[in-house]
Structure formats: structure tokens, C-alpha cells
Amino acid sequence: MAAAAKIAPSMLSSDFANLASEAERMVRLGADWLHMDVMVRHFVPNLTIGAPVIESLRKHTKAYLDCHLMVTNPSDYVEAFGKAGASGFTFHIEVARDNWKELTQSIKAKGMRPGVSLKPGTPVEDVFPLVEAETPVELVLVMTVEPGFGGQKFMPEMMDKVRTLRKKYPSLDIEVDGGLGPSTIDAAASAGANCIVAGSSVFGAPDPGEVISALRKSVEASQIKS
Ligand SMILES: O=C(CO)[C@@H](O)[C@H](O)COP(=O)(O)O
Ligand SMILES: [Fe+2]
């Protein structure tokens, strides 16, 4: 069975001063997940949010908090994110080549769904062992921009990675992140992505609900065709 469509507005593009009401607005407009970008000025040159913000937001929403950790030491964050109420914990393979097994197990032990992400320059084969492990990751996040900032241009050449993953793992959650919106969604959806992160295209739209439903329609239409 096809993995269900999950539309995940990236809260990086929201009004951080009103995070709880922005989250509530996204859920009301049809978001399935809320994508939370964690950056601490190493791995990427930007600074966003950490566990205290997840903990505060959790008090205001029951939504699935899809946490994308762009940090060099993800294992140091597992305990705090589990306690804070994160739902998914996605780390980068580039910084977890030696400890991904223990890391995945600890994420699960703390009650979160483990995911792995790969930067544009990282070959897709690098994540196969994690999907096939005894304790597997449950989501692969294919970066479609260089991580670090919202509002960048979608890299269509990353769709080969999505196609490869979808062919090999028919029911895996495959997430795409970076530059997704109404003009790029068909490429990602037809390649087989089912979890769609979208920041600037949702928050910058006059009608964010319309964008969320257009993203969902494209994923569902591609699934019917395949
Ligand atoms: O992880 C990242 C950036 O590193 C993303 O989640 C962005 O926040 C997506 O923003 P848009 O490209 O959709 O504006
Ligand atoms: Fe992200």
C-alpha cells in the first residue's frame, strides 16, 4: 500500500513570535505534520530552535512534530527532544556514519520515529543500510536544497534519489525538503515522495490552505497513477 501523503509546513517560515497560533493555523488549514528545523550554527551556518521551543509548542498542539536536526552531534539531542515531545527525529547521515545504529535505537527508545536525511551531495546508497537495519529508520528525508535556509531553489536532479528509494522501498515514508511548492510538487510526487515539506511557498501564499491542498492533490494523483 502506498505511504500516505503527509504535508508538513516548515515552521522556519512562520512568525516565530506567534509559533503556537501559527501551528494551530497550519493544522486548521490541513497540515498533517509540522516540520521543525533545528540548526545550531554547526553543520549549517544558521541558528533556529532547540528542545525548549519544542517543549513549549507541545503544550499548545497535539500535532506531529517532524524534527529535522541539522547538527553535528544528533545523539546529544535525543533525550531532550524525547522529553520535549518531538514526534519524529531525523538526523543527517553525514554526521552519523559511525553511530547510526545506536542513534536509531535510542530515538525509538525515547518514543520518537527515527528518520535519516541526506544532503544533495550524498549518494542515496548511503542510507540503504539504515532502512534495512534490524531497527530501521522509518523515514528518509531527501534534501532538495543545501540545508541551512528556507526560500532556496528546488533541485530537480535530486528526484533520481527519490525514484531509487521508492522502487526499492514501496511503503517507506520518503520526504522531500527545500523549494517545494505548486510549481515543483509534480516532479517530487511523480518520483514517489509522499511527505512534503514546504516553508516559503505555504507561509508566503495569500491562501496557505490552497497550497497545502494542491500539494496533497499532486501526491495523491501520482499515487493513483503508479
Ligand atoms: O531544512 C530546511 C532548510 O535547511 C527546510 O525545511 C526549509 O525550511 C524549507 O523551506 P522552503 O525551501 O520550503 O522555503
Ligand atoms: Fe527541514
Coordinates of C-alpha atoms and ligand atoms in Angstrom, one line a residue:
M1 CA 0.0 0.0 0.0
A2 CA 1.2 3.5 -0.8
A3 CA 2.6 5.5 2.1
A4 CA 0.0 8.2 3.0
A5 CA 0.5 11.8 1.9
K6 CA 1.9 14.0 4.7
I7 CA 2.0 17.7 4.1
A8 CA 4.4 19.4 6.5
P9 CA 4.7 23.2 6.6
S10 CA 8.1 24.2 7.6
M11 CA 7.7 26.4 10.7
L12 CA 11.0 28.1 9.9
S13 CA 9.0 30.3 7.6
S14 CA 6.3 31.1 10.2
D15 CA 6.2 34.0 12.6
F16 CA 8.3 32.6 15.5
A17 CA 6.8 35.2 17.8
N18 CA 3.4 33.6 17.4
L19 CA 4.5 30.0 17.0
A20 CA 1.6 28.4 18.8
S21 CA -1.1 30.2 16.7
E22 CA 0.9 29.6 13.5
A23 CA 0.9 25.9 14.3
E24 CA -2.8 25.9 15.0
R25 CA -3.5 27.8 11.8
M26 CA -1.5 25.3 9.7
V27 CA -3.3 22.3 11.3
R28 CA -6.7 24.1 10.7
L29 CA -5.7 24.6 7.0
G30 CA -5.0 20.9 6.5
A31 CA -1.3 20.3 7.5
D32 CA -0.6 16.7 8.6
W33 CA 2.7 17.4 10.2
L34 CA 4.6 20.5 11.4
H35 CA 8.3 20.5 10.2
M36 CA 10.7 21.9 12.8
D37 CA 14.2 22.8 11.6
V38 CA 16.8 22.6 14.3
M39 CA 20.0 24.5 13.5
V40 CA 22.7 25.5 16.0
R41 CA 25.4 27.1 13.8
H42 CA 27.4 23.9 13.2
F43 CA 26.6 21.6 10.3
V44 CA 24.7 24.6 8.9
P45 CA 25.5 28.3 9.3
N46 CA 22.2 29.3 10.8
L47 CA 20.6 29.4 14.3
T48 CA 16.9 28.4 14.8
I49 CA 15.3 26.5 17.6
G50 CA 16.0 23.7 20.1
A51 CA 14.2 21.4 22.5
P52 CA 12.9 24.3 24.8
V53 CA 10.8 25.6 21.8
I54 CA 9.5 22.1 21.0
E55 CA 8.5 21.7 24.7
S56 CA 6.7 25.0 24.7
L57 CA 4.9 24.3 21.4
R58 CA 3.9 20.8 22.6
K59 CA 1.8 22.4 25.3
H60 CA -0.3 24.1 22.6
T61 CA -0.7 21.3 20.0
K62 CA -1.2 17.6 19.6
A63 CA 0.2 17.8 16.0
Y64 CA 3.0 15.5 14.8
L65 CA 6.2 17.5 15.3
D66 CA 8.6 16.4 12.5
C67 CA 12.0 17.5 13.8
H68 CA 14.9 17.8 11.3
L69 CA 18.2 18.1 13.1
M70 CA 20.9 19.9 11.2
V71 CA 23.5 19.4 13.9
T72 CA 26.9 17.6 14.0
N73 CA 26.1 15.7 17.2
P74 CA 22.5 14.4 17.0
S75 CA 22.9 11.8 19.8
D76 CA 23.3 14.7 22.3
Y77 CA 19.8 15.9 21.4
V78 CA 17.8 12.6 21.6
E79 CA 17.0 12.7 25.3
A80 CA 15.9 16.3 25.4
F81 CA 13.8 16.1 22.2
G82 CA 12.1 12.9 23.5
K83 CA 11.2 14.7 26.8
A84 CA 10.1 17.8 24.9
G85 CA 7.5 15.9 22.9
A86 CA 9.1 15.6 19.5
S87 CA 7.3 13.0 17.3
G88 CA 9.9 12.4 14.6
F89 CA 13.7 12.8 15.0
T90 CA 15.5 13.0 11.7
F91 CA 19.3 13.1 11.7
H92 CA 21.8 13.5 8.9
I93 CA 23.8 10.5 7.7
E94 CA 26.8 12.7 7.0
V95 CA 27.3 13.1 10.8
A96 CA 26.2 9.6 11.9
R97 CA 28.3 7.2 9.8
D98 CA 29.8 5.6 12.9
N99 CA 26.9 5.6 15.3
W100 CA 23.6 5.4 13.3
K101 CA 22.6 2.0 14.8
E102 CA 22.8 3.2 18.4
L103 CA 21.3 6.5 17.4
T104 CA 18.3 5.0 15.7
Q105 CA 17.7 2.6 18.6
S106 CA 17.9 5.5 21.2
I107 CA 15.4 7.6 19.2
K108 CA 12.9 4.7 19.2
A109 CA 13.6 4.0 22.8
K110 CA 12.6 7.6 23.6
G111 CA 9.3 7.2 21.8
M112 CA 10.1 9.1 18.6
R113 CA 10.1 7.9 14.9
P114 CA 13.7 7.8 13.6
G115 CA 14.5 9.3 10.2
V116 CA 17.6 9.9 8.2
S117 CA 18.4 12.8 5.9
L118 CA 20.9 13.2 3.1
K119 CA 22.4 16.4 1.7
P120 CA 22.4 16.9 -2.1
G121 CA 26.0 15.7 -2.5
T122 CA 25.5 12.5 -0.6
P123 CA 24.7 9.3 -2.6
V124 CA 21.4 7.7 -1.9
E125 CA 23.1 4.3 -1.4
D126 CA 24.5 5.6 1.9
V127 CA 21.1 5.3 3.6
F128 CA 20.1 1.8 2.4
P129 CA 21.7 0.0 5.4
L130 CA 19.7 2.3 7.7
V131 CA 16.4 1.4 6.1
E132 CA 17.3 -2.3 6.1
A133 CA 18.6 -2.5 9.7
E134 CA 17.1 -4.6 12.4
T135 CA 15.9 -1.3 14.0
P136 CA 15.3 0.7 10.8
V137 CA 14.8 4.3 10.2
E138 CA 11.1 4.9 9.3
L139 CA 11.6 7.9 7.0
V140 CA 14.2 9.1 4.6
L141 CA 14.4 12.9 4.0
V142 CA 15.9 13.8 0.7
M143 CA 17.2 17.4 0.8
T144 CA 16.3 19.2 -2.4
V145 CA 18.4 22.3 -1.4
E146 CA 21.6 22.7 0.6
P147 CA 20.4 22.6 4.2
G148 CA 20.5 25.8 6.2
F149 CA 17.9 28.2 4.9
G150 CA 14.4 28.4 3.7
G151 CA 13.4 30.0 0.4
Q152 CA 16.0 28.3 -1.9
K153 CA 15.5 26.8 -5.3
F154 CA 14.4 23.2 -5.7
M155 CA 17.0 20.9 -7.2
P156 CA 15.1 18.6 -9.6
E157 CA 18.2 16.4 -10.1
M158 CA 17.5 15.0 -6.6
M159 CA 14.5 13.2 -7.9
D160 CA 16.7 10.3 -9.1
K161 CA 17.3 9.6 -5.4
V162 CA 13.5 9.6 -4.7
R163 CA 12.8 7.3 -7.6
T164 CA 15.5 4.9 -6.5
L165 CA 14.2 4.8 -2.9
R166 CA 10.5 4.4 -4.0
K167 CA 11.4 1.5 -6.3
K168 CA 13.4 -0.3 -3.6
Y169 CA 11.1 0.5 -0.6
P170 CA 7.4 0.8 -1.8
S171 CA 5.9 1.7 1.6
L172 CA 8.7 3.8 3.1
D173 CA 8.0 7.4 4.1
I174 CA 10.1 9.5 1.6
E175 CA 10.2 13.2 2.5
V176 CA 11.5 16.0 0.3
D177 CA 12.6 19.3 1.8
G178 CA 13.6 22.5 0.1
G179 CA 11.9 24.6 -2.6
L180 CA 8.7 22.6 -2.7
G181 CA 5.5 24.4 -3.8
P182 CA 2.8 24.3 -6.5
S183 CA 5.4 24.6 -9.3
T184 CA 7.7 21.8 -8.2
I185 CA 5.4 19.4 -6.4
D186 CA 4.6 17.3 -9.5
A187 CA 8.2 16.4 -10.1
A188 CA 8.6 15.2 -6.5
A189 CA 5.2 13.5 -6.3
S190 CA 5.7 11.6 -9.6
A191 CA 9.1 10.5 -8.4
G192 CA 7.4 8.9 -5.4
A193 CA 7.8 11.4 -2.5
N194 CA 4.9 11.2 0.0
C195 CA 6.0 13.6 2.8
I196 CA 6.3 17.1 1.5
V197 CA 7.9 19.9 3.5
A198 CA 7.0 23.4 2.3
G199 CA 8.0 26.6 4.0
S200 CA 8.1 29.8 2.0
S201 CA 5.5 28.5 -0.6
V202 CA 3.0 28.0 2.2
F203 CA 3.6 30.9 4.5
G204 CA 4.2 33.3 1.6
A205 CA 1.0 32.5 -0.1
P206 CA -2.1 34.6 0.0
D207 CA -4.1 31.4 0.7
P208 CA -1.8 28.9 2.5
G209 CA -4.7 26.4 2.7
E210 CA -4.9 26.3 -1.1
V211 CA -1.2 25.5 -1.3
I212 CA -1.5 22.7 1.2
S213 CA -4.3 21.1 -0.7
A214 CA -2.6 21.5 -4.0
L215 CA 0.5 19.7 -2.6
R216 CA -1.7 16.9 -1.3
K217 CA -3.7 16.5 -4.5
S218 CA -0.5 16.1 -6.5
V219 CA 0.9 13.4 -4.2
E220 CA -2.5 11.5 -4.3
A221 CA -2.9 11.8 -8.0
S222 CA 0.6 10.4 -8.6
Q223 CA -0.1 7.5 -6.3
I224 CA -3.3 6.6 -8.2
K225 CA -1.3 6.6 -11.5
S226 CA 1.5 4.4 -10.2
Ligands
LIG1 O1 15.6 22.1 6.2 C1 15.3 23.1 5.6 C2 16.3 24.1 5.2 O2 17.6 23.6 5.6 C3 13.9 23.3 5.2 O3 13.0 22.6 6.0 C4 13.4 24.7 4.8 O4 12.9 25.4 5.9 C5 12.3 24.6 3.7 O5 11.9 25.8 3.4 P1 11.4 26.2 1.9 O6 12.5 25.8 0.9 O7 10.2 25.3 1.6 O8 11.2 27.6 1.9
FE2 FE 14.0 20.8 7.0

